[in-house]
Tab-separated table of N, CA and C in Angstrom:
chain	number	residue	atom	x	y	z
W	1282	MET	N	419.815	116.336	47.648
W	1282	MET	CA	420.823	115.394	48.066
W	1282	MET	C	421.652	116.055	49.173
W	1283	GLU	N	421.861	115.343	50.231
W	1283	GLU	CA	422.604	115.870	51.368
W	1283	GLU	C	423.567	114.792	51.846
W	1284	ASP	N	424.851	115.094	51.901
W	1284	ASP	CA	425.868	114.137	52.343
W	1284	ASP	C	425.755	112.818	51.592
W	1285	GLY	N	425.509	112.876	50.297
W	1285	GLY	CA	425.409	111.666	49.497
W	1285	GLY	C	424.110	110.905	49.663
W	1286	LYS	N	423.191	111.449	50.445
W	1286	LYS	CA	421.910	110.788	50.664
W	1286	LYS	C	420.815	111.552	49.936
W	1287	ILE	N	419.875	110.836	49.436
W	1287	ILE	CA	418.730	111.462	48.781
W	1287	ILE	C	417.681	111.754	49.844
W	1288	ILE	N	417.202	112.970	49.842
W	1288	ILE	CA	416.155	113.366	50.780
W	1288	ILE	C	414.864	113.520	49.988
W	1289	LEU	N	413.868	112.765	50.374
W	1289	LEU	CA	412.587	112.819	49.677
W	1289	LEU	C	411.725	113.945	50.237
W	1290	MET	N	411.025	114.623	49.354
W	1290	MET	CA	410.083	115.654	49.757
W	1290	MET	C	408.879	114.971	50.401
W	1291	PRO	N	408.251	115.635	51.371
W	1291	PRO	CA	407.070	115.015	51.990
W	1291	PRO	C	405.937	114.875	50.973
W	1292	SER	N	405.123	113.883	51.182
W	1292	SER	CA	403.971	113.678	50.301
W	1292	SER	C	402.910	114.737	50.597
W	1293	PHE	N	401.990	114.875	49.694
W	1293	PHE	CA	400.881	115.808	49.871
W	1293	PHE	C	400.135	115.481	51.165
W	1294	GLN	N	399.890	114.197	51.409
W	1294	GLN	CA	399.179	113.767	52.612
W	1294	GLN	C	399.968	114.134	53.873
W	1295	GLN	N	401.285	113.976	53.844
W	1295	GLN	CA	402.114	114.322	54.998
W	1295	GLN	C	402.052	115.830	55.280
W	1296	ILE	N	402.046	116.613	54.237
W	1296	ILE	CA	401.946	118.067	54.403
W	1296	ILE	C	400.609	118.418	55.031
W	1297	ARG	N	399.534	117.830	54.534
W	1297	ARG	CA	398.202	118.093	55.092
W	1297	ARG	C	398.132	117.701	56.560
W	1298	GLU	N	398.698	116.541	56.908
W	1298	GLU	CA	398.682	116.087	58.289
W	1298	GLU	C	399.481	117.030	59.186
W	1299	LYS	N	400.624	117.503	58.687
W	1299	LYS	CA	401.437	118.438	59.471
W	1299	LYS	C	400.659	119.724	59.722
W	1300	LEU	N	400.024	120.245	58.679
W	1300	LEU	CA	399.237	121.466	58.841
W	1300	LEU	C	398.078	121.240	59.794
W	1301	ALA	N	397.420	120.112	59.662
W	1301	ALA	CA	396.299	119.816	60.549
W	1301	ALA	C	396.774	119.707	61.994
W	1302	GLY	N	397.991	119.220	62.201
W	1302	GLY	CA	398.540	119.101	63.538
W	1302	GLY	C	398.833	120.441	64.180
W	1303	GLN	N	398.909	121.501	63.378
W	1303	GLN	CA	399.163	122.834	63.908
W	1303	GLN	C	397.898	123.459	64.458
W	1304	GLY	N	396.802	122.814	64.276
W	1304	GLY	CA	395.537	123.335	64.784
W	1304	GLY	C	394.503	123.374	63.690
W	1305	GLN	N	393.261	123.383	64.103
W	1305	GLN	CA	392.143	123.372	63.173
W	1305	GLN	C	392.197	124.567	62.221
W	1306	SER	N	392.523	125.728	62.749
W	1306	SER	CA	392.509	126.925	61.923
W	1306	SER	C	393.549	126.860	60.815
W	1307	SER	N	394.745	126.330	61.118
W	1307	SER	CA	395.775	126.211	60.083
W	1307	SER	C	395.303	125.295	58.961
W	1308	ALA	N	394.644	124.214	59.320
W	1308	ALA	CA	394.117	123.300	58.310
W	1308	ALA	C	393.031	123.985	57.490
W	1309	VAL	N	392.229	124.814	58.112
W	1309	VAL	CA	391.166	125.532	57.401
W	1309	VAL	C	391.775	126.565	56.450
W	1310	ILE	N	392.810	127.261	56.899
W	1310	ILE	CA	393.489	128.230	56.017
W	1310	ILE	C	394.084	127.498	54.821
W	1311	TYR	N	394.675	126.345	55.061
W	1311	TYR	CA	395.218	125.532	53.977
W	1311	TYR	C	394.109	125.168	52.991
W	1312	GLU	N	392.969	124.745	53.512
W	1312	GLU	CA	391.829	124.403	52.650
W	1312	GLU	C	391.370	125.619	51.850
W	1313	ALA	N	391.328	126.784	52.501
W	1313	ALA	CA	390.915	128.013	51.821
W	1313	ALA	C	391.868	128.346	50.675
W	1314	GLU	N	393.161	128.162	50.906
W	1314	GLU	CA	394.139	128.440	49.851
W	1314	GLU	C	394.008	127.448	48.695
W	1315	GLN	N	393.674	126.205	49.017
W	1315	GLN	CA	393.443	125.203	47.973
W	1315	GLN	C	392.194	125.555	47.157
W	1316	LEU	N	391.148	125.999	47.841
W	1316	LEU	CA	389.936	126.427	47.143
W	1316	LEU	C	390.223	127.626	46.237
W	1317	TYR	N	391.019	128.559	46.737
W	1317	TYR	CA	391.412	129.724	45.934
W	1317	TYR	C	392.080	129.264	44.632
W	1318	THR	N	393.047	128.354	44.761
W	1318	THR	CA	393.760	127.847	43.576
W	1318	THR	C	392.789	127.169	42.616
W	1319	SER	N	391.884	126.400	43.151
W	1319	SER	CA	390.876	125.727	42.338
W	1319	SER	C	389.978	126.746	41.635
W	1320	GLY	N	389.591	127.793	42.363
W	1320	GLY	CA	388.748	128.842	41.789
W	1320	GLY	C	389.413	129.544	40.617
W	1321	ILE	N	390.705	129.809	40.744
W	1321	ILE	CA	391.442	130.441	39.642
W	1321	ILE	C	391.440	129.523	38.423
W	1322	GLY	N	391.631	128.236	38.664
W	1322	GLY	CA	391.577	127.269	37.558
W	1322	GLY	C	390.214	127.231	36.894
W	1323	LEU	N	389.158	127.323	37.688
W	1323	LEU	CA	387.800	127.322	37.132
W	1323	LEU	C	387.545	128.578	36.300
W	1324	ILE	N	388.072	129.707	36.740
W	1324	ILE	CA	387.942	130.944	35.941
W	1324	ILE	C	388.635	130.755	34.603
W	1325	THR	N	389.836	130.214	34.638
W	1325	THR	CA	390.602	129.975	33.411
W	1325	THR	C	389.839	129.043	32.475
W	1326	ALA	N	389.136	128.078	33.047
W	1326	ALA	CA	388.356	127.122	32.252
W	1326	ALA	C	387.018	127.702	31.794
W	1327	GLY	N	386.699	128.929	32.239
W	1327	GLY	CA	385.445	129.555	31.836
W	1327	GLY	C	384.236	129.101	32.631
W	1328	GLU	N	384.457	128.446	33.751
W	1328	GLU	CA	383.362	127.968	34.597
W	1328	GLU	C	383.108	128.981	35.709
W	1329	ASP	N	382.560	130.129	35.322
W	1329	ASP	CA	382.439	131.263	36.231
W	1329	ASP	C	381.510	131.019	37.412
W	1330	GLN	N	380.392	130.354	37.206
W	1330	GLN	CA	379.483	130.128	38.330
W	1330	GLN	C	380.139	129.245	39.388
W	1331	LYS	N	380.747	128.158	38.971
W	1331	LYS	CA	381.437	127.275	39.911
W	1331	LYS	C	382.615	128.019	40.546
W	1332	ALA	N	383.335	128.812	39.757
W	1332	ALA	CA	384.468	129.585	40.282
W	1332	ALA	C	384.000	130.553	41.362
W	1333	SER	N	382.862	131.211	41.133
W	1333	SER	CA	382.362	132.161	42.134
W	1333	SER	C	382.002	131.443	43.432
W	1334	GLU	N	381.417	130.262	43.334
W	1334	GLU	CA	381.068	129.483	44.533
W	1334	GLU	C	382.326	129.074	45.299
W	1335	VAL	N	383.325	128.595	44.579
W	1335	VAL	CA	384.554	128.114	45.202
W	1335	VAL	C	385.337	129.281	45.808
W	1336	LEU	N	385.454	130.386	45.070
W	1336	LEU	CA	386.182	131.546	45.590
W	1336	LEU	C	385.475	132.149	46.804
W	1337	LEU	N	384.145	132.192	46.778
W	1337	LEU	CA	383.416	132.718	47.918
W	1337	LEU	C	383.652	131.848	49.150
W	1338	ARG	N	383.641	130.542	48.974
W	1338	ARG	CA	383.924	129.637	50.096
W	1338	ARG	C	385.335	129.875	50.630
W	1339	SER	N	386.283	130.092	49.731
W	1339	SER	CA	387.661	130.380	50.128
W	1339	SER	C	387.736	131.659	50.956
W	1340	VAL	N	387.093	132.717	50.479
W	1340	VAL	CA	387.086	133.996	51.203
W	1340	VAL	C	386.408	133.827	52.560
W	1341	ASP	N	385.283	133.129	52.585
W	1341	ASP	CA	384.571	132.910	53.853
W	1341	ASP	C	385.463	132.201	54.874
W	1342	LEU	N	386.160	131.161	54.440
W	1342	LEU	CA	387.041	130.429	55.353
W	1342	LEU	C	388.181	131.312	55.856
W	1343	MET	N	388.749	132.105	54.972
W	1343	MET	CA	389.835	132.995	55.395
W	1343	MET	C	389.326	134.040	56.380
W	1344	GLU	N	388.151	134.595	56.110
W	1344	GLU	CA	387.591	135.606	57.012
W	1344	GLU	C	387.247	135.006	58.378
W	1345	GLN	N	386.752	133.781	58.399
W	1345	GLN	CA	386.390	133.130	59.653
W	1345	GLN	C	387.623	132.766	60.488
W	1346	ASN	N	388.780	132.690	59.850
W	1346	ASN	CA	390.026	132.319	60.530
W	1346	ASN	C	391.092	133.389	60.327
W	1347	LEU	N	390.645	134.611	60.316
W	1347	LEU	CA	391.497	135.749	60.002
W	1347	LEU	C	392.732	135.843	60.881
W	1348	ALA	N	392.609	135.518	62.146
W	1348	ALA	CA	393.745	135.638	63.061
W	1348	ALA	C	394.905	134.738	62.658
W	1349	ASP	N	394.629	133.670	61.929
W	1349	ASP	CA	395.683	132.743	61.515
W	1349	ASP	C	396.118	132.945	60.062
W	1350	LEU	N	395.509	133.866	59.370
W	1350	LEU	CA	395.854	134.105	57.979
W	1350	LEU	C	397.210	134.803	57.905
W	1351	GLN	N	398.136	134.218	57.200
W	1351	GLN	CA	399.477	134.777	57.071
W	1351	GLN	C	399.661	135.504	55.738
W	1352	ASN	N	398.909	135.095	54.726
W	1352	ASN	CA	399.108	135.632	53.385
W	1352	ASN	C	397.850	136.375	52.918
W	1353	TYR	N	397.798	137.656	53.225
W	1353	TYR	CA	396.652	138.467	52.818
W	1353	TYR	C	396.578	138.649	51.308
W	1354	ALA	N	397.672	138.396	50.619
W	1354	ALA	CA	397.654	138.504	49.157
W	1354	ALA	C	396.682	137.492	48.560
W	1355	VAL	N	396.579	136.311	49.165
W	1355	VAL	CA	395.632	135.296	48.669
W	1355	VAL	C	394.205	135.792	48.877
W	1356	LEU	N	393.920	136.332	50.051
W	1356	LEU	CA	392.585	136.874	50.330
W	1356	LEU	C	392.268	138.016	49.363
W	1357	SER	N	393.203	138.914	49.200
W	1357	SER	CA	393.009	140.053	48.304
W	1357	SER	C	392.777	139.588	46.864
W	1358	ASP	N	393.570	138.617	46.414
W	1358	ASP	CA	393.417	138.136	45.043
W	1358	ASP	C	392.111	137.376	44.857
W	1359	ALA	N	391.705	136.632	45.882
W	1359	ALA	CA	390.407	135.950	45.797
W	1359	ALA	C	389.288	136.985	45.670
W	1360	LEU	N	389.394	138.064	46.463
W	1360	LEU	CA	388.396	139.138	46.360
W	1360	LEU	C	388.463	139.843	45.013
W	1361	ALA	N	389.625	139.920	44.416
W	1361	ALA	CA	389.773	140.546	43.097
W	1361	ALA	C	389.165	139.691	41.994
W	1362	ASN	N	389.233	138.373	42.159
W	1362	ASN	CA	388.722	137.469	41.124
W	1362	ASN	C	387.245	137.145	41.262
W	1363	LEU	N	386.679	137.375	42.429
W	1363	LEU	CA	385.253	137.112	42.619
W	1363	LEU	C	384.356	138.001	41.741
W	1364	PRO	N	384.593	139.313	41.657
W	1364	PRO	CA	383.681	140.157	40.873
W	1364	PRO	C	383.499	139.726	39.414
W	1365	PRO	N	384.590	139.485	38.660
W	1365	PRO	CA	384.331	139.064	37.274
W	1365	PRO	C	383.687	137.686	37.183
W	1366	ALA	N	384.012	136.781	38.134
W	1366	ALA	CA	383.378	135.456	38.118
W	1366	ALA	C	381.881	135.605	38.344
W	1367	TYR	N	381.504	136.400	39.356
W	1367	TYR	CA	380.085	136.657	39.609
W	1367	TYR	C	379.426	137.296	38.397
W	1368	PHE	N	380.034	138.347	37.902
W	1368	PHE	CA	379.460	139.124	36.803
W	1368	PHE	C	379.237	138.235	35.572
W	1369	ASN	N	380.264	137.462	35.221
W	1369	ASN	CA	380.167	136.598	34.036
W	1369	ASN	C	379.183	135.447	34.231
W	1370	ALA	N	378.905	135.105	35.492
W	1370	ALA	CA	377.934	134.048	35.782
W	1370	ALA	C	376.512	134.600	35.874
W	1371	GLY	N	376.370	135.921	35.701
W	1371	GLY	CA	375.042	136.538	35.715
W	1371	GLY	C	374.632	137.116	37.060
W	1372	PHE	N	375.566	137.192	38.009
W	1372	PHE	CA	375.268	137.742	39.328
W	1372	PHE	C	375.867	139.149	39.442
W	1373	ASP	N	375.282	140.070	38.703
W	1373	ASP	CA	375.784	141.435	38.583
W	1373	ASP	C	375.926	142.131	39.931
W	1374	LEU	N	374.872	142.095	40.762
W	1374	LEU	CA	374.909	142.803	42.049
W	1374	LEU	C	375.974	142.239	42.986
W	1375	ASP	N	376.116	140.911	43.008
W	1375	ASP	CA	377.155	140.305	43.839
W	1375	ASP	C	378.544	140.720	43.346
W	1376	GLY	N	378.716	140.770	42.041
W	1376	GLY	CA	379.991	141.198	41.467
W	1376	GLY	C	380.333	142.626	41.852
W	1377	ARG	N	379.339	143.505	41.795
W	1377	ARG	CA	379.569	144.906	42.173
W	1377	ARG	C	379.905	145.034	43.666
W	1378	LYS	N	379.198	144.283	44.496
W	1378	LYS	CA	379.441	144.331	45.943
W	1378	LYS	C	380.867	143.873	46.277
W	1379	LYS	N	381.309	142.791	45.679
W	1379	LYS	CA	382.659	142.286	45.947
W	1379	LYS	C	383.730	143.203	45.350
W	1380	MET	N	383.415	143.872	44.260
W	1380	MET	CA	384.380	144.819	43.694
W	1380	MET	C	384.589	145.991	44.649
W	1381	LYS	N	383.505	146.450	45.285
W	1381	LYS	CA	383.632	147.518	46.280
W	1381	LYS	C	384.477	147.050	47.459
W	1382	GLN	N	384.234	145.829	47.913
W	1382	GLN	CA	385.002	145.287	49.031
W	1382	GLN	C	386.486	145.205	48.662
W	1383	PHE	N	386.784	144.759	47.452
W	1383	PHE	CA	388.176	144.692	46.997
W	1383	PHE	C	388.789	146.088	46.948
W	1384	ALA	N	388.048	147.066	46.455
W	1384	ALA	CA	388.555	148.447	46.382
W	1384	ALA	C	388.864	148.993	47.769
W	1385	ASP	N	388.020	148.677	48.744
W	1385	ASP	CA	388.265	149.130	50.119
W	1385	ASP	C	389.562	148.540	50.666
W	1386	LEU	N	389.791	147.270	50.366
W	1386	LEU	CA	390.973	146.574	50.862
W	1386	LEU	C	392.245	147.026	50.142
W	1387	ARG	N	392.147	147.271	48.864
W	1387	ARG	CA	393.289	147.670	48.042
W	1387	ARG	C	392.920	148.896	47.192
W	1388	PRO	N	392.811	150.076	47.830
W	1388	PRO	CA	392.340	151.264	47.102
W	1388	PRO	C	393.277	151.750	45.992
W	1389	GLU	N	394.514	151.283	45.998
W	1389	GLU	CA	395.464	151.686	44.967
W	1389	GLU	C	395.488	150.720	43.780
W	1390	ALA	N	394.685	149.676	43.845
W	1390	ALA	CA	394.718	148.609	42.844
W	1390	ALA	C	394.247	149.078	41.474
W	1391	THR	N	394.830	148.452	40.473
W	1391	THR	CA	394.351	148.598	39.105
W	1391	THR	C	394.000	147.192	38.623
W	1392	VAL	N	393.108	147.124	37.662
W	1392	VAL	CA	392.716	145.821	37.119
W	1392	VAL	C	392.871	145.837	35.605
W	1393	ASN	N	393.023	144.663	35.050
W	1393	ASN	CA	393.179	144.500	33.608
W	1393	ASN	C	391.814	144.675	32.945
W	1394	PRO	N	391.640	145.729	32.138
W	1394	PRO	CA	390.327	145.954	31.510
W	1394	PRO	C	389.918	144.862	30.524
W	1395	GLU	N	390.858	144.025	30.115
W	1395	GLU	CA	390.504	142.900	29.244
W	1395	GLU	C	389.875	141.761	30.042
W	1396	LYS	N	390.201	141.674	31.325
W	1396	LYS	CA	389.687	140.611	32.193
W	1396	LYS	C	388.395	141.032	32.892
W	1397	TYR	N	388.243	142.329	33.141
W	1397	TYR	CA	387.110	142.846	33.911
W	1397	TYR	C	386.128	143.565	33.002
W	1398	PRO	N	384.836	143.246	33.142
W	1398	PRO	CA	383.823	143.992	32.383
W	1398	PRO	C	383.895	145.479	32.740
W	1399	LYS	N	383.591	146.321	31.777
W	1399	LYS	CA	383.715	147.775	32.002
W	1399	LYS	C	382.857	148.245	33.169
W	1400	GLU	N	381.724	147.583	33.411
W	1400	GLU	CA	380.870	147.959	34.536
W	1400	GLU	C	381.608	147.787	35.868
W	1401	LEU	N	382.384	146.725	35.975
W	1401	LEU	CA	383.136	146.486	37.210
W	1401	LEU	C	384.323	147.436	37.344
W	1402	VAL	N	384.940	147.781	36.230
W	1402	VAL	CA	386.031	148.762	36.258
W	1402	VAL	C	385.484	150.099	36.746
W	1403	GLU	N	384.274	150.453	36.313
W	1403	GLU	CA	383.636	151.694	36.772
W	1403	GLU	C	383.325	151.637	38.267
W	1404	VAL	N	382.850	150.491	38.755
W	1404	VAL	CA	382.580	150.333	40.186
W	1404	VAL	C	383.873	150.527	40.972
W	1405	LEU	N	384.948	149.933	40.511
W	1405	LEU	CA	386.243	150.072	41.175
W	1405	LEU	C	386.664	151.542	41.227
W	1406	LYS	N	386.581	152.219	40.098
W	1406	LYS	CA	386.981	153.634	40.047
W	1406	LYS	C	386.085	154.499	40.928
W	1407	ASP	N	384.784	154.241	40.935
W	1407	ASP	CA	383.855	155.009	41.777
W	1407	ASP	C	384.171	154.813	43.260
W	1408	GLU	N	384.421	153.562	43.658
W	1408	GLU	CA	384.736	153.283	45.061
W	1408	GLU	C	386.077	153.904	45.445
W	1409	GLN	N	387.039	153.852	44.547
W	1409	GLN	CA	388.341	154.474	44.819
W	1409	GLN	C	388.195	155.991	44.975
W	1410	ALA	N	387.316	156.587	44.184
W	1410	ALA	CA	387.064	158.031	44.304
W	1410	ALA	C	386.414	158.350	45.649
W	1411	LYS	N	385.477	157.521	46.101
W	1411	LYS	CA	384.853	157.710	47.421
W	1411	LYS	C	385.895	157.632	48.532
W	1412	ILE	N	386.786	156.660	48.413
W	1412	ILE	CA	387.833	156.477	49.418
W	1412	ILE	C	388.737	157.705	49.465
W	1413	ALA	N	389.136	158.181	48.297
W	1413	ALA	CA	390.011	159.359	48.234
W	1413	ALA	C	389.309	160.595	48.787
W	1414	LYS	N	388.030	160.761	48.434
W	1414	LYS	CA	387.269	161.928	48.901
W	1414	LYS	C	387.077	161.903	50.416
W	1415	ALA	N	386.815	160.724	50.969
W	1415	ALA	CA	386.582	160.605	52.411
W	1415	ALA	C	387.847	160.871	53.212
W	1416	GLY	N	389.005	160.604	52.616
W	1416	GLY	CA	390.256	160.801	53.327
W	1416	GLY	C	390.474	159.722	54.367
W	1417	PRO	N	391.606	159.801	55.048
W	1417	PRO	CA	391.913	158.750	56.022
W	1417	PRO	C	391.057	158.855	57.278
W	1418	GLY	N	390.787	157.709	57.850
W	1418	GLY	CA	390.058	157.650	59.110
W	1418	GLY	C	391.017	157.390	60.253
W	1419	LYS	N	390.495	157.476	61.444
W	1419	LYS	CA	391.312	157.319	62.642
W	1419	LYS	C	390.684	156.238	63.516
W	1420	LEU	N	391.504	155.287	63.940
W	1420	LEU	CA	391.067	154.237	64.864
W	1420	LEU	C	391.868	154.357	66.150
W	1421	VAL	N	391.166	154.301	67.265
W	1421	VAL	CA	391.816	154.256	68.569
W	1421	VAL	C	391.583	152.846	69.096
W	1422	ILE	N	392.675	152.110	69.314
W	1422	ILE	CA	392.576	150.697	69.658
W	1422	ILE	C	393.197	150.473	71.029
W	1423	THR	N	392.394	149.913	71.917
W	1423	THR	CA	392.884	149.528	73.238
W	1423	THR	C	392.601	148.040	73.423
W	1424	SER	N	393.288	147.453	74.370
W	1424	SER	CA	393.045	146.046	74.671
W	1424	SER	C	393.284	145.813	76.151
W	1425	ASN	N	392.824	144.680	76.623
W	1425	ASN	CA	393.043	144.358	78.039
W	1425	ASN	C	394.459	143.839	78.279
W	1426	VAL	N	395.245	143.698	77.202
W	1426	VAL	CA	396.647	143.296	77.281
W	1426	VAL	C	397.473	144.403	76.637
W	1427	GLU	N	398.194	145.153	77.446
W	1427	GLU	CA	399.017	146.226	76.894
W	1427	GLU	C	400.118	145.628	76.023
W	1428	GLY	N	400.356	146.273	74.903
W	1428	GLY	CA	401.401	145.817	73.997
W	1428	GLY	C	400.954	144.791	72.982
W	1429	ALA	N	399.649	144.550	72.893
W	1429	ALA	CA	399.149	143.608	71.888
W	1429	ALA	C	399.385	144.202	70.497
W	1430	LYS	N	399.827	143.372	69.568
W	1430	LYS	CA	400.113	143.832	68.208
W	1430	LYS	C	398.820	143.986	67.419
W	1431	VAL	N	398.758	145.067	66.650
W	1431	VAL	CA	397.585	145.367	65.836
W	1431	VAL	C	397.958	145.231	64.363
W	1432	PHE	N	397.139	144.465	63.633
W	1432	PHE	CA	397.322	144.279	62.197
W	1432	PHE	C	396.046	144.751	61.501
W	1433	ILE	N	396.208	145.580	60.493
W	1433	ILE	CA	395.071	146.006	59.677
W	1433	ILE	C	395.369	145.605	58.245
W	1434	ASP	N	394.470	144.836	57.680
W	1434	ASP	CA	394.629	144.305	56.327
W	1434	ASP	C	395.959	143.581	56.161
W	1435	GLY	N	396.387	142.893	57.225
W	1435	GLY	CA	397.592	142.096	57.173
W	1435	GLY	C	398.886	142.847	57.426
W	1436	VAL	N	398.796	144.149	57.690
W	1436	VAL	CA	399.982	144.973	57.914
W	1436	VAL	C	400.042	145.357	59.388
W	1437	GLU	N	401.185	145.072	60.015
W	1437	GLU	CA	401.336	145.437	61.421
W	1437	GLU	C	401.394	146.960	61.550
W	1438	LYS	N	400.550	147.495	62.445
W	1438	LYS	CA	400.458	148.949	62.627
W	1438	LYS	C	401.076	149.419	63.935
W	1439	GLY	N	401.347	148.500	64.868
W	1439	GLY	CA	401.915	148.887	66.150
W	1439	GLY	C	401.315	148.059	67.263
W	1440	ALA	N	401.497	148.568	68.509
W	1440	ALA	CA	401.019	147.844	69.681
W	1440	ALA	C	400.044	148.708	70.476
W	1441	THR	N	399.137	148.039	71.182
W	1441	THR	CA	398.129	148.751	71.980
W	1441	THR	C	398.751	149.313	73.247
W	1442	PRO	N	398.222	150.422	73.731
W	1442	PRO	CA	397.183	151.250	73.106
W	1442	PRO	C	397.749	151.948	71.873
W	1443	LEU	N	396.924	152.088	70.858
W	1443	LEU	CA	397.402	152.570	69.567
W	1443	LEU	C	396.352	153.429	68.885
W	1444	THR	N	396.802	154.478	68.247
W	1444	THR	CA	395.950	155.274	67.379
W	1444	THR	C	396.492	155.142	65.967
W	1445	VAL	N	395.653	154.678	65.061
W	1445	VAL	CA	396.031	154.521	63.660
W	1445	VAL	C	395.313	155.625	62.888
W	1446	GLU	N	396.070	156.486	62.254
W	1446	GLU	CA	395.504	157.677	61.612
W	1446	GLU	C	395.282	157.534	60.103
W	1447	ASP	N	395.693	156.427	59.516
W	1447	ASP	CA	395.656	156.331	58.056
W	1447	ASP	C	394.766	155.211	57.519
W	1448	VAL	N	393.676	154.942	58.201
W	1448	VAL	CA	392.768	153.884	57.751
W	1448	VAL	C	391.776	154.485	56.760
W	1449	GLY	N	391.762	153.931	55.566
W	1449	GLY	CA	390.874	154.443	54.532
W	1449	GLY	C	389.422	154.069	54.767
W	1450	PHE	N	388.551	154.782	54.108
W	1450	PHE	CA	387.109	154.537	54.116
W	1450	PHE	C	386.840	153.107	53.667
W	1451	GLY	N	385.871	152.459	54.275
W	1451	GLY	CA	385.404	151.185	53.762
W	1451	GLY	C	385.729	149.975	54.608
W	1452	TYR	N	385.703	148.822	53.966
W	1452	TYR	CA	385.785	147.489	54.554
W	1452	TYR	C	387.250	147.128	54.811
W	1453	HIS	N	387.574	146.744	56.047
W	1453	HIS	CA	388.940	146.365	56.402
W	1453	HIS	C	388.930	145.181	57.348
W	1454	TYR	N	390.104	144.565	57.504
W	1454	TYR	CA	390.291	143.451	58.420
W	1454	TYR	C	391.257	143.886	59.518
W	1455	MET	N	390.874	143.635	60.780
W	1455	MET	CA	391.753	143.975	61.886
W	1455	MET	C	391.908	142.765	62.799
W	1456	VAL	N	393.152	142.511	63.179
W	1456	VAL	CA	393.483	141.439	64.116
W	1456	VAL	C	394.350	142.056	65.198
W	1457	VAL	N	394.066	141.718	66.454
W	1457	VAL	CA	394.866	142.163	67.597
W	1457	VAL	C	395.379	140.907	68.287
W	1458	ARG	N	396.711	140.806	68.439
W	1458	ARG	CA	397.338	139.626	69.047
W	1458	ARG	C	398.118	140.027	70.295
W	1459	ASP	N	397.953	139.222	71.348
W	1459	ASP	CA	398.745	139.473	72.554
W	1459	ASP	C	400.188	139.006	72.336
W	1460	GLY	N	401.029	139.155	73.339
W	1460	GLY	CA	402.429	138.782	73.224
W	1460	GLY	C	402.673	137.311	72.949
W	1461	LYS	N	401.681	136.473	73.211
W	1461	LYS	CA	401.794	135.026	72.970
W	1461	LYS	C	401.276	134.630	71.590
W	1462	GLY	N	400.816	135.606	70.815
W	1462	GLY	CA	400.295	135.317	69.487
W	1462	GLY	C	398.816	134.991	69.449
W	1463	ASN	N	398.133	135.072	70.609
W	1463	ASN	CA	396.691	134.788	70.656
W	1463	ASN	C	395.890	135.960	70.138
């Protein structure tokens, strides 16, 4: 209520239209986040095979539109939930592969042993040990636009030209944006 007037919240359709108006990628990120939410619900319902399909589609959409992804926590959590969904659906190798990818992205992560099969907890610990043993890596990043911002795994690391000395072993996401946000 504002100045004695009732202000109505926008409808779901209005929100979708607004997001779509921001560009195709924003609408795709919105769809990916909706799929993520749906995937979590499917896991809760015990529908692991369907959950793995939905979560994988969510991750794929986020990865394809990485430059517009604002909330890496959703991507990280989708990657965290994919391994047990795969594993429980009978896709052991896919579950192990995604657990390694999650460990690379979040090497400090811990998981609930009641939610994760012991085999996946072991994969996580093994990958974390590899990351620790390998130590940090070094990236030298240049661009044709001086001062472009560099983001690794959703964290701003500085501007180009840039040397990042603390990149861990494994799978990571990097986005470089010019001063206009491109």
